[in-house]
Amino acid sequence: MVYWPPFTVSAVAKELNLTPYTLRYYDKEGLMPFVERTSSGIRLFKESDIEALKIIECLKSTGMPIKGIKNFIDWCSEGDSTLQQRYDMFLERKATVEAQIEELKKTMEVIEHKCLYYKTALDAKTENIHKNVNIGSNFTHLVENHL
């Protein structure tokens, strides 16, 4: 059953800030078995399809490969018998994102240090304000301990 009004590839691409090519690629990779087609093959998306694509994009943003996302889609299609696999997968994704956040925090520390360094130099109108500080070793120390 197609819901009215169905959304086209270009409308969905615009809504999700994707390209139509990306949506066609997802379909080719088997990530959109839920999307209905007209007799002439035109994809017709409904609201629930857009929500499913948001989950796909979320998983992709965590660095999950297409094959892993395909496994998730397949599990969803299989129903309740795969609830544990889906739960475990999201726990693993959560751990991955938490590790990414920690790495980004360390990166931010270095960036904040460099912002302070250059702000101080700008305020003094010279980088010589830092000449008594061995910036190279400080930077190396930051990198070794935080990145």
Coordinates of N, CA and C in Angstrom, one line a residue:
M1 N 0.8 -1.2 0.0 CA 0.0 0.0 0.0 C 0.9 1.2 0.0
V2 N 0.7 2.1 -0.9 CA 1.4 3.4 -1.0 C 0.6 4.5 -0.3
Y3 N 1.3 5.2 0.5 CA 0.6 6.3 1.2 C 0.6 7.6 0.4
W4 N -0.4 8.4 0.5 CA -0.4 9.6 -0.3 C -0.1 10.8 0.5
P5 N 0.7 11.7 0.2 CA 1.4 11.7 -1.1 C 2.8 10.9 -0.8
P6 N 3.2 10.1 -1.8 CA 4.5 9.4 -1.6 C 5.6 10.4 -1.9
F7 N 6.7 10.2 -1.4 CA 7.9 11.1 -1.6 C 8.8 10.5 -2.7
T8 N 9.3 11.3 -3.5 CA 10.2 10.8 -4.6 C 11.7 10.8 -4.0
V9 N 12.5 10.2 -4.8 CA 14.0 10.1 -4.5 C 14.5 11.5 -4.2
S10 N 14.2 12.4 -5.1 CA 14.8 13.8 -5.0 C 14.2 14.5 -3.8
A11 N 13.0 14.3 -3.4 CA 12.4 14.9 -2.3 C 13.0 14.4 -1.0
V12 N 13.2 13.1 -0.9 CA 13.8 12.4 0.2 C 15.2 12.8 0.4
A13 N 15.9 12.9 -0.8 CA 17.3 13.3 -0.7 C 17.5 14.7 -0.2
K14 N 16.6 15.6 -0.6 CA 16.6 17.0 -0.1 C 16.3 17.0 1.4
E15 N 15.3 16.2 1.8 CA 14.9 16.2 3.2 C 16.0 15.7 4.1
L16 N 16.8 14.7 3.7 CA 17.8 14.1 4.5 C 19.2 14.7 4.2
N17 N 19.3 15.7 3.3 CA 20.6 16.3 2.9 C 21.5 15.3 2.3
L18 N 21.0 14.5 1.5 CA 21.7 13.4 0.7 C 21.6 13.7 -0.8
T19 N 22.3 13.0 -1.5 CA 22.1 13.1 -3.0 C 21.2 11.9 -3.4
P20 N 20.5 12.2 -4.5 CA 19.7 11.0 -5.1 C 20.6 9.8 -5.4
Y21 N 21.9 10.1 -5.8 CA 22.8 9.0 -6.1 C 23.0 8.2 -4.8
T22 N 23.1 8.8 -3.6 CA 23.3 8.1 -2.4 C 22.1 7.2 -2.1
L23 N 21.0 7.7 -2.3 CA 19.8 6.9 -2.1 C 19.7 5.7 -3.0
R24 N 20.1 5.9 -4.3 CA 20.1 4.8 -5.2 C 21.1 3.8 -4.9
Y25 N 22.3 4.3 -4.4 CA 23.3 3.4 -3.9 C 22.8 2.5 -2.7
Y26 N 22.2 3.2 -1.8 CA 21.6 2.4 -0.6 C 20.7 1.3 -1.1
D27 N 19.9 1.7 -2.1 CA 18.9 0.7 -2.6 C 19.6 -0.4 -3.2
K28 N 20.6 -0.1 -4.0 CA 21.4 -1.2 -4.7 C 22.1 -2.1 -3.7
E29 N 22.5 -1.5 -2.6 CA 23.2 -2.3 -1.5 C 22.2 -3.1 -0.6
G30 N 20.9 -2.9 -0.9 CA 19.9 -3.7 -0.1 C 19.5 -3.0 1.2
L31 N 19.8 -1.7 1.3 CA 19.5 -1.1 2.6 C 18.0 -0.5 2.6
M32 N 17.3 -0.6 1.5 CA 16.0 -0.1 1.4 C 15.0 -1.1 0.9
P33 N 14.9 -2.3 1.4 CA 13.9 -3.3 0.9 C 12.5 -2.9 1.2
F34 N 12.3 -1.9 2.1 CA 11.0 -1.5 2.5 C 10.4 -0.5 1.6
V35 N 11.2 0.1 0.7 CA 10.7 1.1 -0.2 C 9.9 0.5 -1.4
E36 N 8.7 1.0 -1.6 CA 7.8 0.5 -2.7 C 8.2 1.1 -4.0
R37 N 7.8 0.5 -5.1 CA 8.0 1.0 -6.4 C 6.8 0.9 -7.2
T38 N 6.7 1.9 -8.2 CA 5.6 1.8 -9.1 C 5.9 0.7 -10.1
S39 N 4.9 0.4 -11.0 CA 5.1 -0.6 -12.0 C 6.2 -0.3 -12.9
S40 N 6.5 1.0 -13.0 CA 7.7 1.4 -13.9 C 9.0 1.5 -13.1
G41 N 9.0 1.2 -11.9 CA 10.2 1.1 -11.1 C 10.6 2.4 -10.3
I42 N 9.7 3.4 -10.3 CA 10.0 4.6 -9.6 C 9.8 4.3 -8.1
R43 N 10.8 4.7 -7.3 CA 10.7 4.5 -5.8 C 9.7 5.5 -5.2
L44 N 8.9 5.0 -4.3 CA 7.9 5.8 -3.6 C 8.1 5.7 -2.1
F45 N 8.6 6.7 -1.5 CA 8.9 6.7 -0.1 C 7.7 7.2 0.7
K46 N 7.5 6.5 1.9 CA 6.5 7.0 2.8 C 7.3 7.5 4.1
E47 N 6.6 8.1 5.0 CA 7.2 8.7 6.1 C 8.0 7.7 6.9
S48 N 7.5 6.5 7.1 CA 8.3 5.5 7.8 C 9.6 5.1 7.1
D49 N 9.6 5.2 5.8 CA 10.9 5.0 5.1 C 11.9 6.0 5.3
I50 N 11.4 7.3 5.4 CA 12.3 8.4 5.8 C 12.9 8.2 7.2
E51 N 12.1 7.7 8.1 CA 12.6 7.5 9.5 C 13.6 6.4 9.5
A52 N 13.4 5.3 8.7 CA 14.4 4.2 8.6 C 15.7 4.7 8.0
L53 N 15.6 5.6 7.0 CA 16.8 6.2 6.4 C 17.6 7.1 7.4
K54 N 16.9 7.7 8.3 CA 17.5 8.5 9.3 C 18.4 7.6 10.2
I55 N 17.8 6.4 10.5 CA 18.6 5.4 11.3 C 19.8 4.9 10.5
I56 N 19.6 4.7 9.2 CA 20.8 4.3 8.4 C 21.8 5.3 8.4
E57 N 21.4 6.6 8.3 CA 22.4 7.7 8.3 C 23.1 7.8 9.7
C58 N 22.3 7.6 10.7 CA 22.9 7.6 12.1 C 24.0 6.5 12.2
L59 N 23.7 5.3 11.8 CA 24.6 4.2 11.9 C 25.9 4.5 11.0
K60 N 25.6 5.1 9.8 CA 26.7 5.4 8.9 C 27.6 6.5 9.6
S61 N 27.1 7.4 10.3 CA 27.9 8.5 10.9 C 28.7 7.9 12.1
T62 N 28.4 6.7 12.6 CA 29.3 6.1 13.6 C 30.4 5.4 13.0
G63 N 30.5 5.3 11.7 CA 31.6 4.6 11.0 C 31.2 3.2 10.7
M64 N 29.9 2.8 10.9 CA 29.5 1.4 10.6 C 29.6 1.2 9.1
P65 N 30.2 0.1 8.6 CA 30.2 -0.2 7.2 C 28.8 -0.5 6.7
I66 N 28.7 -0.4 5.4 CA 27.4 -0.7 4.7 C 27.0 -2.1 5.0
K67 N 27.9 -3.1 5.0 CA 27.6 -4.5 5.3 C 27.0 -4.6 6.7
G68 N 27.5 -3.9 7.7 CA 26.9 -4.0 9.0 C 25.5 -3.4 9.0
I69 N 25.3 -2.3 8.3 CA 24.0 -1.7 8.2 C 23.0 -2.6 7.5
K70 N 23.5 -3.3 6.5 CA 22.7 -4.3 5.8 C 22.3 -5.4 6.7
N71 N 23.2 -5.8 7.6 CA 22.8 -6.9 8.6 C 21.7 -6.4 9.5
F72 N 21.8 -5.1 9.9 CA 20.8 -4.5 10.8 C 19.4 -4.5 10.0
I73 N 19.4 -4.1 8.8 CA 18.2 -4.0 8.0 C 17.6 -5.4 7.9
D74 N 18.4 -6.4 7.6 CA 18.0 -7.8 7.5 C 17.4 -8.2 8.8
W75 N 18.0 -7.9 9.9 CA 17.5 -8.3 11.2 C 16.1 -7.7 11.5
C76 N 16.0 -6.4 11.1 CA 14.7 -5.8 11.3 C 13.6 -6.5 10.5
S77 N 14.0 -6.9 9.3 CA 13.0 -7.7 8.4 C 12.6 -9.0 9.0
E78 N 13.6 -9.6 9.8 CA 13.3 -10.9 10.4 C 12.4 -10.9 11.6
G79 N 12.3 -9.7 12.2 CA 11.3 -9.5 13.3 C 11.9 -9.8 14.7
D80 N 11.1 -10.1 15.6 CA 11.4 -10.2 17.0 C 12.5 -11.2 17.3
S81 N 12.8 -12.2 16.5 CA 13.8 -13.2 16.7 C 15.2 -12.6 16.7
T82 N 15.3 -11.4 16.2 CA 16.6 -10.7 16.1 C 16.8 -9.5 17.1
L83 N 15.9 -9.4 18.0 CA 15.9 -8.3 19.0 C 17.2 -8.2 19.7
Q84 N 17.8 -9.3 20.1 CA 19.0 -9.4 20.9 C 20.2 -8.9 20.0
Q85 N 20.2 -9.3 18.8 CA 21.3 -8.9 17.9 C 21.3 -7.4 17.6
R86 N 20.1 -6.9 17.5 CA 19.9 -5.4 17.2 C 20.3 -4.6 18.5
Y87 N 19.9 -5.1 19.6 CA 20.3 -4.5 20.9 C 21.8 -4.5 21.1
D88 N 22.4 -5.6 20.9 CA 23.8 -5.8 21.0 C 24.6 -4.8 20.0
M89 N 24.0 -4.8 18.8 CA 24.7 -3.9 17.8 C 24.6 -2.4 18.2
F90 N 23.5 -2.0 18.8 CA 23.4 -0.6 19.2 C 24.3 -0.4 20.5
L91 N 24.4 -1.4 21.3 CA 25.4 -1.2 22.5 C 26.8 -1.0 21.9
E92 N 27.2 -1.8 20.9 CA 28.5 -1.7 20.3 C 28.7 -0.3 19.7
R93 N 27.6 0.2 19.0 CA 27.7 1.5 18.3 C 27.8 2.6 19.4
K94 N 27.1 2.4 20.5 CA 27.2 3.4 21.6 C 28.7 3.4 22.1
A95 N 29.3 2.3 22.3 CA 30.7 2.3 22.8 C 31.6 2.9 21.8
T96 N 31.4 2.7 20.5 CA 32.2 3.3 19.4 C 32.0 4.8 19.5
V97 N 30.8 5.3 19.6 CA 30.6 6.8 19.6 C 31.2 7.4 20.9
E98 N 31.1 6.7 22.0 CA 31.7 7.2 23.2 C 33.2 7.3 23.1
A99 N 33.9 6.3 22.4 CA 35.3 6.4 22.2 C 35.6 7.6 21.2
Q100 N 34.8 7.8 20.2 CA 35.0 8.9 19.3 C 34.9 10.2 20.0
I101 N 33.9 10.3 20.9 CA 33.8 11.5 21.7 C 35.0 11.8 22.6
E102 N 35.5 10.8 23.2 CA 36.8 10.9 24.0 C 37.9 11.4 23.1
E103 N 38.1 10.9 22.0 CA 39.1 11.3 21.1 C 38.9 12.7 20.6
L104 N 37.7 13.1 20.4 CA 37.4 14.5 20.0 C 37.7 15.5 21.1
K105 N 37.4 15.0 22.4 CA 37.7 15.9 23.5 C 39.2 16.1 23.6
K106 N 40.0 15.1 23.4 CA 41.5 15.3 23.4 C 41.9 16.2 22.2
T107 N 41.3 16.1 21.1 CA 41.6 16.9 20.0 C 41.3 18.4 20.3
M108 N 40.1 18.6 21.0 CA 39.7 19.9 21.4 C 40.6 20.5 22.3
E109 N 41.2 19.8 23.2 CA 42.2 20.3 24.2 C 43.4 20.9 23.4
V110 N 43.9 20.2 22.4 CA 45.0 20.7 21.6 C 44.6 22.0 20.9
I111 N 43.4 22.0 20.3 CA 42.9 23.1 19.6 C 42.7 24.3 20.5
E112 N 42.1 24.1 21.7 CA 42.0 25.2 22.6 C 43.3 25.7 23.1
H113 N 44.3 24.9 23.3 CA 45.7 25.3 23.6 C 46.2 26.2 22.5
K114 N 46.1 25.8 21.2 CA 46.6 26.6 20.1 C 45.8 27.9 20.0
C115 N 44.5 27.9 20.3 CA 43.8 29.2 20.2 C 44.3 30.1 21.3
L116 N 44.5 29.6 22.5 CA 45.1 30.5 23.5 C 46.5 31.0 23.1
Y117 N 47.3 30.1 22.6 CA 48.6 30.5 22.1 C 48.6 31.6 21.1
Y118 N 47.7 31.5 20.1 CA 47.6 32.5 19.1 C 46.9 33.8 19.6
K119 N 46.0 33.6 20.4 CA 45.3 34.8 21.0 C 46.3 35.6 21.8
T120 N 47.1 35.0 22.6 CA 48.1 35.6 23.4 C 49.1 36.3 22.5
A121 N 49.5 35.7 21.4 CA 50.5 36.3 20.5 C 49.8 37.4 19.7
L122 N 48.6 37.3 19.4 CA 47.9 38.4 18.7 C 47.8 39.6 19.6
D123 N 47.4 39.4 20.9 CA 47.2 40.5 21.9 C 48.6 41.2 22.1
A124 N 49.7 40.4 22.1 CA 51.0 41.0 22.3 C 51.6 41.5 21.0
K125 N 50.9 41.2 19.9 CA 51.3 41.6 18.5 C 52.6 40.9 18.1
T126 N 53.0 39.8 18.8 CA 54.2 39.1 18.4 C 54.1 37.7 19.0
E127 N 54.7 36.8 18.3 CA 54.8 35.4 18.8 C 55.9 35.3 19.7
N128 N 56.8 36.3 19.8 CA 57.9 36.3 20.7 C 57.5 36.2 22.2
I129 N 56.2 36.5 22.5 CA 55.7 36.4 23.8 C 55.9 35.0 24.4
H130 N 55.9 34.1 23.5 CA 56.1 32.7 23.9 C 57.5 32.2 23.8
K131 N 58.5 33.1 23.5 CA 59.8 32.6 23.3 C 60.5 31.9 24.5
N132 N 60.0 32.2 25.7 CA 60.6 31.5 26.9 C 59.9 30.2 27.1
V133 N 58.9 29.9 26.3 CA 58.2 28.6 26.5 C 58.6 27.7 25.3
N134 N 59.0 26.5 25.6 CA 59.4 25.6 24.5 C 58.1 25.0 24.0
I135 N 57.5 25.7 23.0 CA 56.2 25.3 22.4 C 56.3 24.0 21.8
G136 N 57.4 23.7 21.1 CA 57.5 22.4 20.4 C 57.4 21.2 21.4
S137 N 58.1 21.3 22.5 CA 58.0 20.2 23.5 C 56.6 20.2 24.2
N138 N 56.0 21.4 24.4 CA 54.7 21.4 24.9 C 53.7 20.8 24.0
F139 N 53.8 21.1 22.7 CA 52.9 20.5 21.7 C 53.1 19.0 21.6
T140 N 54.4 18.6 21.6 CA 54.7 17.2 21.6 C 54.1 16.5 22.8
H141 N 54.2 17.1 24.0 CA 53.7 16.6 25.2 C 52.1 16.5 25.1
L142 N 51.5 17.5 24.6 CA 50.0 17.5 24.4 C 49.6 16.4 23.4
V143 N 50.3 16.3 22.3 CA 50.0 15.2 21.4 C 50.2 13.9 21.9
E144 N 51.3 13.6 22.6 CA 51.6 12.3 23.1 C 50.6 11.9 24.2
N145 N 50.2 12.9 25.0 CA 49.3 12.6 26.2 C 47.8 12.7 25.9
H146 N 47.5 13.4 24.8 CA 46.0 13.6 24.5 C 45.6 13.1 23.2
L147 N 46.4 12.8 22.3 CA 45.9 12.4 21.0 C 46.4 11.0 20.9

